[in-house]
Coordinates of C-alpha atoms and ligand atoms in Angstrom, one line a residue:
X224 CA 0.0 0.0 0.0
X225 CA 1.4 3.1 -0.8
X226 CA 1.5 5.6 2.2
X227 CA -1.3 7.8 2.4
X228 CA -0.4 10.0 5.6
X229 CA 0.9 12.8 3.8
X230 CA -2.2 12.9 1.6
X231 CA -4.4 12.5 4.4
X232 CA -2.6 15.6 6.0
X233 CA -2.6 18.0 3.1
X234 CA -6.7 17.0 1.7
X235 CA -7.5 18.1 6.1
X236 CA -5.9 20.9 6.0
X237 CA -6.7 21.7 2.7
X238 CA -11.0 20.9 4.1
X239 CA -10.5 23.1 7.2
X240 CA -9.4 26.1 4.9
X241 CA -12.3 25.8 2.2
X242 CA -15.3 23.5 2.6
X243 CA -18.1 26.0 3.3
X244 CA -20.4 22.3 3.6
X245 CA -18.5 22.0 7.3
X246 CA -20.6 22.8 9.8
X247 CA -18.4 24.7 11.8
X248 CA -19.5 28.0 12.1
X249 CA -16.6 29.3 13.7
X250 CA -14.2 28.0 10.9
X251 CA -16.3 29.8 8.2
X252 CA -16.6 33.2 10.2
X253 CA -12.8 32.9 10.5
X254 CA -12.6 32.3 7.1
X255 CA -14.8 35.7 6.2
X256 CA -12.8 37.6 8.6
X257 CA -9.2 36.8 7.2
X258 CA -8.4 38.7 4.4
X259 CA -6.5 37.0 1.8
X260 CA -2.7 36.2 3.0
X261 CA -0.4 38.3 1.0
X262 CA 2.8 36.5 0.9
X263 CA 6.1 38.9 0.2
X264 CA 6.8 39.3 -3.3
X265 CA 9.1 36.0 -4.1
X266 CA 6.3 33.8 -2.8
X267 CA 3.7 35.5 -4.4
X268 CA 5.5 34.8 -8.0
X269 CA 5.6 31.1 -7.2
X270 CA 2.1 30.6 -6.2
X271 CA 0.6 32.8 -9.1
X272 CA 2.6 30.4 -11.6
X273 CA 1.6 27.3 -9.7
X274 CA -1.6 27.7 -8.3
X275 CA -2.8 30.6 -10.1
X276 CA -4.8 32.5 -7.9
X277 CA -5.1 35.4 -10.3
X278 CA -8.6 35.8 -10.4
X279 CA -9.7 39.0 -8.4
X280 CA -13.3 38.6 -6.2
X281 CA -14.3 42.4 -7.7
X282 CA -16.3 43.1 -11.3
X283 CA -20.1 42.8 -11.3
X284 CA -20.3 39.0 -12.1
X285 CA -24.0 38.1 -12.0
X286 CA -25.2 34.9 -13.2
X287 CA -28.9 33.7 -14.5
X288 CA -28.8 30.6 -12.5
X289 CA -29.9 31.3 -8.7
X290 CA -27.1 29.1 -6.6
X291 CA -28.4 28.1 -3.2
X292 CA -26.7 30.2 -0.1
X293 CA -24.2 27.4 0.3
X294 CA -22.7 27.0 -3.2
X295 CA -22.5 30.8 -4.1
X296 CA -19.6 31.8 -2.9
X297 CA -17.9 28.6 -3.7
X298 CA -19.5 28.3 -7.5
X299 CA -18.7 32.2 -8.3
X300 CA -15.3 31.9 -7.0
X301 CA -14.3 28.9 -8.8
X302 CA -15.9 30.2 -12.2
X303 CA -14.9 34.4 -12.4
X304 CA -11.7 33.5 -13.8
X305 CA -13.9 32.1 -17.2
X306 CA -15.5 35.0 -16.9
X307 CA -12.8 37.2 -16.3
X308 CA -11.1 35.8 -19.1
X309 CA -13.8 36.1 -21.4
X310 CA -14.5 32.5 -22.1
X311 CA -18.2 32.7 -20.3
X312 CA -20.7 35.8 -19.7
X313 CA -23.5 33.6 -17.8
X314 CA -23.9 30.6 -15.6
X315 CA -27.4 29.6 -16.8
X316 CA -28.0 26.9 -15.5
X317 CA -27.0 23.3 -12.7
X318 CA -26.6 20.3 -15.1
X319 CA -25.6 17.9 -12.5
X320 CA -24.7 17.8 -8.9
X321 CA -22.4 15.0 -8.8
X322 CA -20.7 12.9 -6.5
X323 CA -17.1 15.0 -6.4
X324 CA -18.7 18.1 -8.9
X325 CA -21.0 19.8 -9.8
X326 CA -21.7 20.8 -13.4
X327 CA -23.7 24.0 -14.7
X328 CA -24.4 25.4 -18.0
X329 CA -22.7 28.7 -19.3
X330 CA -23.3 30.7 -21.4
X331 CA -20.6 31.0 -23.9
X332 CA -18.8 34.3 -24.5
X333 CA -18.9 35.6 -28.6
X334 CA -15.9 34.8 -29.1
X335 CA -15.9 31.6 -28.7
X336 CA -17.2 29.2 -31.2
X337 CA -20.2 27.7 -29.4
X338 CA -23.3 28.7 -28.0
X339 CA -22.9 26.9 -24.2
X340 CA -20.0 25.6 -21.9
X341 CA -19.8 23.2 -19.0
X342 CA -18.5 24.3 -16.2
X343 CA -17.3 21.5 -14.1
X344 CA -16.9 23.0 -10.5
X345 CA -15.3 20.4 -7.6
X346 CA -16.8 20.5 -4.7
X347 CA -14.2 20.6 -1.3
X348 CA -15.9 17.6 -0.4
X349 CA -13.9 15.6 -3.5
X350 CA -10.8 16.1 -1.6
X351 CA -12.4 13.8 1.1
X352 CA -12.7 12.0 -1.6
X353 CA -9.4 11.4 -2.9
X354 CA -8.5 9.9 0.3
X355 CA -9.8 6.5 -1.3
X356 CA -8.1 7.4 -4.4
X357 CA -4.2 6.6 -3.5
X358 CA -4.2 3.9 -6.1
X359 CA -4.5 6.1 -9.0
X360 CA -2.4 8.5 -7.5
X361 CA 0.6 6.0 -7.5
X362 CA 3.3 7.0 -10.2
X363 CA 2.3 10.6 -10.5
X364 CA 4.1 13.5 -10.4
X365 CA 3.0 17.0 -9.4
X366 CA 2.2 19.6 -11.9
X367 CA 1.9 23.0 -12.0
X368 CA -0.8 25.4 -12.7
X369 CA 0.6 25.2 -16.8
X370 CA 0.5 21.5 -16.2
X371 CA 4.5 21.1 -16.3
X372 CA 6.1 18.6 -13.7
X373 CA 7.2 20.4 -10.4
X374 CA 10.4 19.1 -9.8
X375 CA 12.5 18.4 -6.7
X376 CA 14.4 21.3 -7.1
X377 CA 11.3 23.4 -7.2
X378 CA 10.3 21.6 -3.6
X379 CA 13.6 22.7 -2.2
X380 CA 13.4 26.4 -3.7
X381 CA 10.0 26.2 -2.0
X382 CA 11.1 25.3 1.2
X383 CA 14.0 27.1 1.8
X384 CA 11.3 30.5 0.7
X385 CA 9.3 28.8 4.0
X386 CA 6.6 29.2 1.4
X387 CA 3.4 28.2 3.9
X388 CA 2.0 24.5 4.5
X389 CA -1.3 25.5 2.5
X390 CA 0.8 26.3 -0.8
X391 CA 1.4 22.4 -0.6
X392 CA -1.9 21.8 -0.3
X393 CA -2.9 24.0 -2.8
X394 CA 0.0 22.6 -5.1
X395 CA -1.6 18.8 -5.0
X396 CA -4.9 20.4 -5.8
X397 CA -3.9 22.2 -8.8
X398 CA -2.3 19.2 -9.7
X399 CA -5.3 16.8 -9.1
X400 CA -7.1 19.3 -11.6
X401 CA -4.3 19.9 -14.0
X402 CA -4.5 16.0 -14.7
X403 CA -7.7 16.1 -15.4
X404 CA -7.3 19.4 -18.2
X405 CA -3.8 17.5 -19.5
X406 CA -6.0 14.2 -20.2
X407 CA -8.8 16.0 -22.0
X408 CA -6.1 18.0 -24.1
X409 CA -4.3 15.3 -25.4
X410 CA -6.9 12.9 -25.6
X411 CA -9.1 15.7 -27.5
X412 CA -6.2 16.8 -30.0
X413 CA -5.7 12.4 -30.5
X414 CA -9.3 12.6 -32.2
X415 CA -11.2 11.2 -28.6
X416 CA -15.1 11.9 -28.0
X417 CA -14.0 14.2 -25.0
X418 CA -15.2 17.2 -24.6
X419 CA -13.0 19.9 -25.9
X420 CA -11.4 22.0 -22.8
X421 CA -11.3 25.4 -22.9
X422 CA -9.4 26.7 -19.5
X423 CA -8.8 25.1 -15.7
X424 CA -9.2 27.2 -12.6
X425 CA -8.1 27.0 -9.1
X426 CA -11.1 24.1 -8.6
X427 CA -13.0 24.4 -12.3
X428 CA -12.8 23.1 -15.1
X429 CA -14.5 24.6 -18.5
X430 CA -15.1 22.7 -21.9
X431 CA -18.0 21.6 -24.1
X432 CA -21.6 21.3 -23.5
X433 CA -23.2 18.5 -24.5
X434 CA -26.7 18.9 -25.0
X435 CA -28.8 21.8 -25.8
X436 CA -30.8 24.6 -23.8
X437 CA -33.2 22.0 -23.1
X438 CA -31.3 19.2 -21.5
X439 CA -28.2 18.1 -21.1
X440 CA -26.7 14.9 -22.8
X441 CA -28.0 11.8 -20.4
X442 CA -25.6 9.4 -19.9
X443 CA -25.4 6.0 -22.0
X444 CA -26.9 4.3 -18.8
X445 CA -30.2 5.9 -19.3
X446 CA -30.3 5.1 -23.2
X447 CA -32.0 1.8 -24.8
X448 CA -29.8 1.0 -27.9
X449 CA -30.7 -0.7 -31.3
X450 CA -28.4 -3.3 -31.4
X451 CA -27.0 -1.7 -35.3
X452 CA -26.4 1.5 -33.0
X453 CA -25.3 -0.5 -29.7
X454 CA -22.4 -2.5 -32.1
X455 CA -20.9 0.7 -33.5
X456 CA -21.0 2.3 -30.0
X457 CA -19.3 -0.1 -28.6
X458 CA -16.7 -0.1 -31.0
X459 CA -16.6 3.5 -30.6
X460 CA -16.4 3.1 -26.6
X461 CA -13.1 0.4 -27.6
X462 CA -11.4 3.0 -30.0
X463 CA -11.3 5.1 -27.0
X464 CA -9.9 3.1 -24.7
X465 CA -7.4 2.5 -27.5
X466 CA -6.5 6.0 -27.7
X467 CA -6.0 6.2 -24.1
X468 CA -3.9 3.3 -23.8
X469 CA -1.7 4.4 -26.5
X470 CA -1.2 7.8 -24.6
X471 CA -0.1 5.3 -21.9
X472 CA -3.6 6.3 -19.8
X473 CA -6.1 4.1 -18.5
X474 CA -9.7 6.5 -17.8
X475 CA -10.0 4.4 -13.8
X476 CA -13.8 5.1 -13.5
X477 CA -15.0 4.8 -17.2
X478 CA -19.0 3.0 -16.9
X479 CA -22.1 3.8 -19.1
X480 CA -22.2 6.3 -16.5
X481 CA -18.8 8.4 -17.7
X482 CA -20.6 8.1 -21.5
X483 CA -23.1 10.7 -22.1
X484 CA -25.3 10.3 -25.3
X485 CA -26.2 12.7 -27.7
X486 CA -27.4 12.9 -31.4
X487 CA -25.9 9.1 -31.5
X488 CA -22.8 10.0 -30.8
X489 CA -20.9 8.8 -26.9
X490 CA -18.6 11.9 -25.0
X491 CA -16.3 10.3 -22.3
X492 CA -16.5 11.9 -19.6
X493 CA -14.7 12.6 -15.7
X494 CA -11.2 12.0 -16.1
X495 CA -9.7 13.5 -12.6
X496 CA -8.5 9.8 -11.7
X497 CA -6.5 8.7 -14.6
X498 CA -3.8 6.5 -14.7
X499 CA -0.7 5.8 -15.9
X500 CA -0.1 2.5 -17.6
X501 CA 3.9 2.4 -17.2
X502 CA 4.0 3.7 -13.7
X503 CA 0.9 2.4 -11.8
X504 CA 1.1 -1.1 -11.2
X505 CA -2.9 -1.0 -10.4
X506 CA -3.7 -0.2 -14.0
X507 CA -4.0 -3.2 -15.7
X508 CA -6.6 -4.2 -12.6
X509 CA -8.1 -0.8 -13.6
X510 CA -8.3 -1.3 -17.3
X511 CA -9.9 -4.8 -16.8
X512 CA -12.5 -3.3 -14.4
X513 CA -13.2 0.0 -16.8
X514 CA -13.9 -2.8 -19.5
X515 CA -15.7 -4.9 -17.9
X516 CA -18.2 -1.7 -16.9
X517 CA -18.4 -0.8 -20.1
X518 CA -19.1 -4.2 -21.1
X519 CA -21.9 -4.7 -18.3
X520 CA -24.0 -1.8 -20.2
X521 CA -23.6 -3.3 -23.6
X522 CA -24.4 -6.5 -22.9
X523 CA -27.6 -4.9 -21.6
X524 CA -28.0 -3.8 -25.3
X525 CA -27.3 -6.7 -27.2
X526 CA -23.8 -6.6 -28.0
X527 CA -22.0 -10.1 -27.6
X528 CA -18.6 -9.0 -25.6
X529 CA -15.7 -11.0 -23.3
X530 CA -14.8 -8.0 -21.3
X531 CA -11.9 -10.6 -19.6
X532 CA -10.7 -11.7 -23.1
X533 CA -10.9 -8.0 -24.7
X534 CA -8.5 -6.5 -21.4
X535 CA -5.7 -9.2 -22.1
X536 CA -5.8 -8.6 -25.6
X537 CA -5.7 -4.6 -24.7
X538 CA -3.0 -5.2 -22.0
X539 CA -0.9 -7.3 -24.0
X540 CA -0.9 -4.9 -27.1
X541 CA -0.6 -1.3 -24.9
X542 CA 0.5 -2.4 -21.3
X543 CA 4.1 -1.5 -20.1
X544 CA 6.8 -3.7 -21.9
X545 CA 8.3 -5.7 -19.7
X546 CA 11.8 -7.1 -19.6
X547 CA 12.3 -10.4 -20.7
X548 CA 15.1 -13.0 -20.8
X549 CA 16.8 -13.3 -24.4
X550 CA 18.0 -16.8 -24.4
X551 CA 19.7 -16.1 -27.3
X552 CA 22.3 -13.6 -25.9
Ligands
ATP230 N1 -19.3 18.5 -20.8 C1 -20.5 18.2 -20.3 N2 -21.7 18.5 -20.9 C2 -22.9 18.1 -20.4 N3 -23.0 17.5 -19.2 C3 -21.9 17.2 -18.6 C4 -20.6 17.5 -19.0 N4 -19.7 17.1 -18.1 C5 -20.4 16.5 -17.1 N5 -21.8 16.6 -17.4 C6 -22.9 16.1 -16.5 O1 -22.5 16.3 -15.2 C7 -22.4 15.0 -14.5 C8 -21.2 15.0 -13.5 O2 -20.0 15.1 -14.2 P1 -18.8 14.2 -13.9 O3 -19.2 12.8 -14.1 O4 -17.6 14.7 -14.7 O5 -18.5 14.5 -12.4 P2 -18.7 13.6 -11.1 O6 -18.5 14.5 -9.9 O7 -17.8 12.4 -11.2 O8 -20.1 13.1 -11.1 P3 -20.7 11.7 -10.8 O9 -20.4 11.4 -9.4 O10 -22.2 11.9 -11.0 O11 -20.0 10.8 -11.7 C9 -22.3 14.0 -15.6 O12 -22.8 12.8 -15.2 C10 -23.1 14.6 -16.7 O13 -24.5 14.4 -16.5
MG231 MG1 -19.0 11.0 -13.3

């Protein structure tokens, strides 16, 4: 098992500082009282070009959709540097309140090419979350706000600066989320059904809408297939995984639940918990179970699938190579 305490540490700290959910009132009137820290100069370079806490809380940022007394402050903090940045003008709209997010519909500035965005806000209760999630986490590095590694030397420079404890914690945040807009990226620009991502803030992320002003995409699991359409979508769902495994990724909570469905096309979806084939020695387990979830759906509609067969064949032709003994040497 890999060892969790440090994790454990930062996500506390990390919930003490932010999760408005917490019923301690004395935590969140401390919280309103502090202004924000402002580090000296040095620090504050750092932590702009890691963590990015550019956005300012001032410009009259109003929003269509009415948020509930707990999530405004939360939901208008994570998504004013979108509109800041003139990639939204509106939040019209909750899609989803998920498990570790929740999703809303924006309203797409004119410059960009489409009509709505998602905005995928995490809620401070993911980092509880994570907790559960050291397996995926195994072989990772730390990235920056711009997604780069942070490397050791980076640590030390950051230590010797006595750069605060909740930088840290704030550092494997921005990571956690910079995974998520990395795998989207690549996997986008590699010809995926992902939506296409548009920016990442401190806890957002912002890319396509699938749907219309009516209602968002469902997921697969809530669609009855033909079984002409169920074939090709499942061989749409395997090219996928393809791509992922040849950028060494395995998705780690792919289901018909991850799929949305629209105009009979599949979007993957939720990628904050991907892993790395060469480094994480879970992800072959992983890749067999994402199959297998994705094979439990099809199955459903019609589609004749081995999902143990299809994650050997997978593993064999993508996994890590591993070294073997040349007899002939
Ligand atoms: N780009 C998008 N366009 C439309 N709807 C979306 C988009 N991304 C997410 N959603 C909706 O929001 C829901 C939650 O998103 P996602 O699965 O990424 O987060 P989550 O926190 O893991 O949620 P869950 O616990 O429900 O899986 C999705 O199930 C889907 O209904
Ligand atoms: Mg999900």
């Amino acid at each position: 098992m890999p060892n969790m305490n440090n994790y454990l540490d930062e996500y506390d700290d990390y919930l003490e500082q932010f999760d408005p959910m917490q019923n301690d009132r004395q935590a969140r009137r401390k919280r309103k009282a502090k202004p924000r820290h402002q580090p000296k100069k040095a620090e504050q370079a750092i932590i702009e070009e890691i963590a990015d806490t550019s956005g300012t809380l001032e410009g009259g940022f109003e929003t269509t959709y009415q948020p509930s007394r707990y999530e405004e402050g939360w939901l208008l903090d994570s998504v004013r540097s979108f509109y800041e940045q003139a990639l939204i003008t509106d939040v019209v709209s909750k899609v989803k309140g998920g498990k570790e997010a929740s999703v809303y519909r924006c309203l797409a500035h004119d410059s960009v090419e489409k009509t709505y965005l998602a905005a995928k806000v995490y809620r401070p209760r993911m980092f509880r979350q994570l907790r559960n999630d050291a397996m995926y986490r195994e072989g990772r590095t730390l990235l920056n706000a711009d997604g780069k590694e942070i490397t050791d030397r980076d640590k030390r420079e950051m230590r010797a600066m006595k750069v605060k404890s909740g930088f840290g914690q704030q550092m494997s945040h921005t990571s956690w989320l910079m995974y998520e807009l990395n795998t989207l990226e690549s996997l986008y620009a590699a010809g995926a059904a992902v939506p296409k991502p548009y920016a990442s803030a401190m806890n957002a992320l912002l890319m396509s809408y699938i749907g219309d002003e009516n209602m968002p995409a469902p997921p697969l699991n809530d669609v009855l297939l033909e079984q002409d359409e169920a074939y090709e979508l499942f061989d749409e769902a395997m090219r996928n995984i393809k791509i992922m495994l040849s950028q060494g990724i395995v998705h780690g909570d792919l289901s018909a639940y991850n799929i949305l469905y629209w105009d009979g096309q599949i979007t993957l979806i939720d990628f904050p918990q991907v892993s790395q084939v060469e480094s994480n020695p879970n992800a072959e387990f992983i890749l067999q179970r994402d199959i297998t979830r994705v094979c439990d759906y099809f199955i459903k509609q019609g589609v004749d699938c081995d999902a143990d067969q299809l994650s050997r064949d997978l593993w064999e032709a993508y996994g890590p190579v591993r070294d073997t003994i040349n007899y002939n040497e």
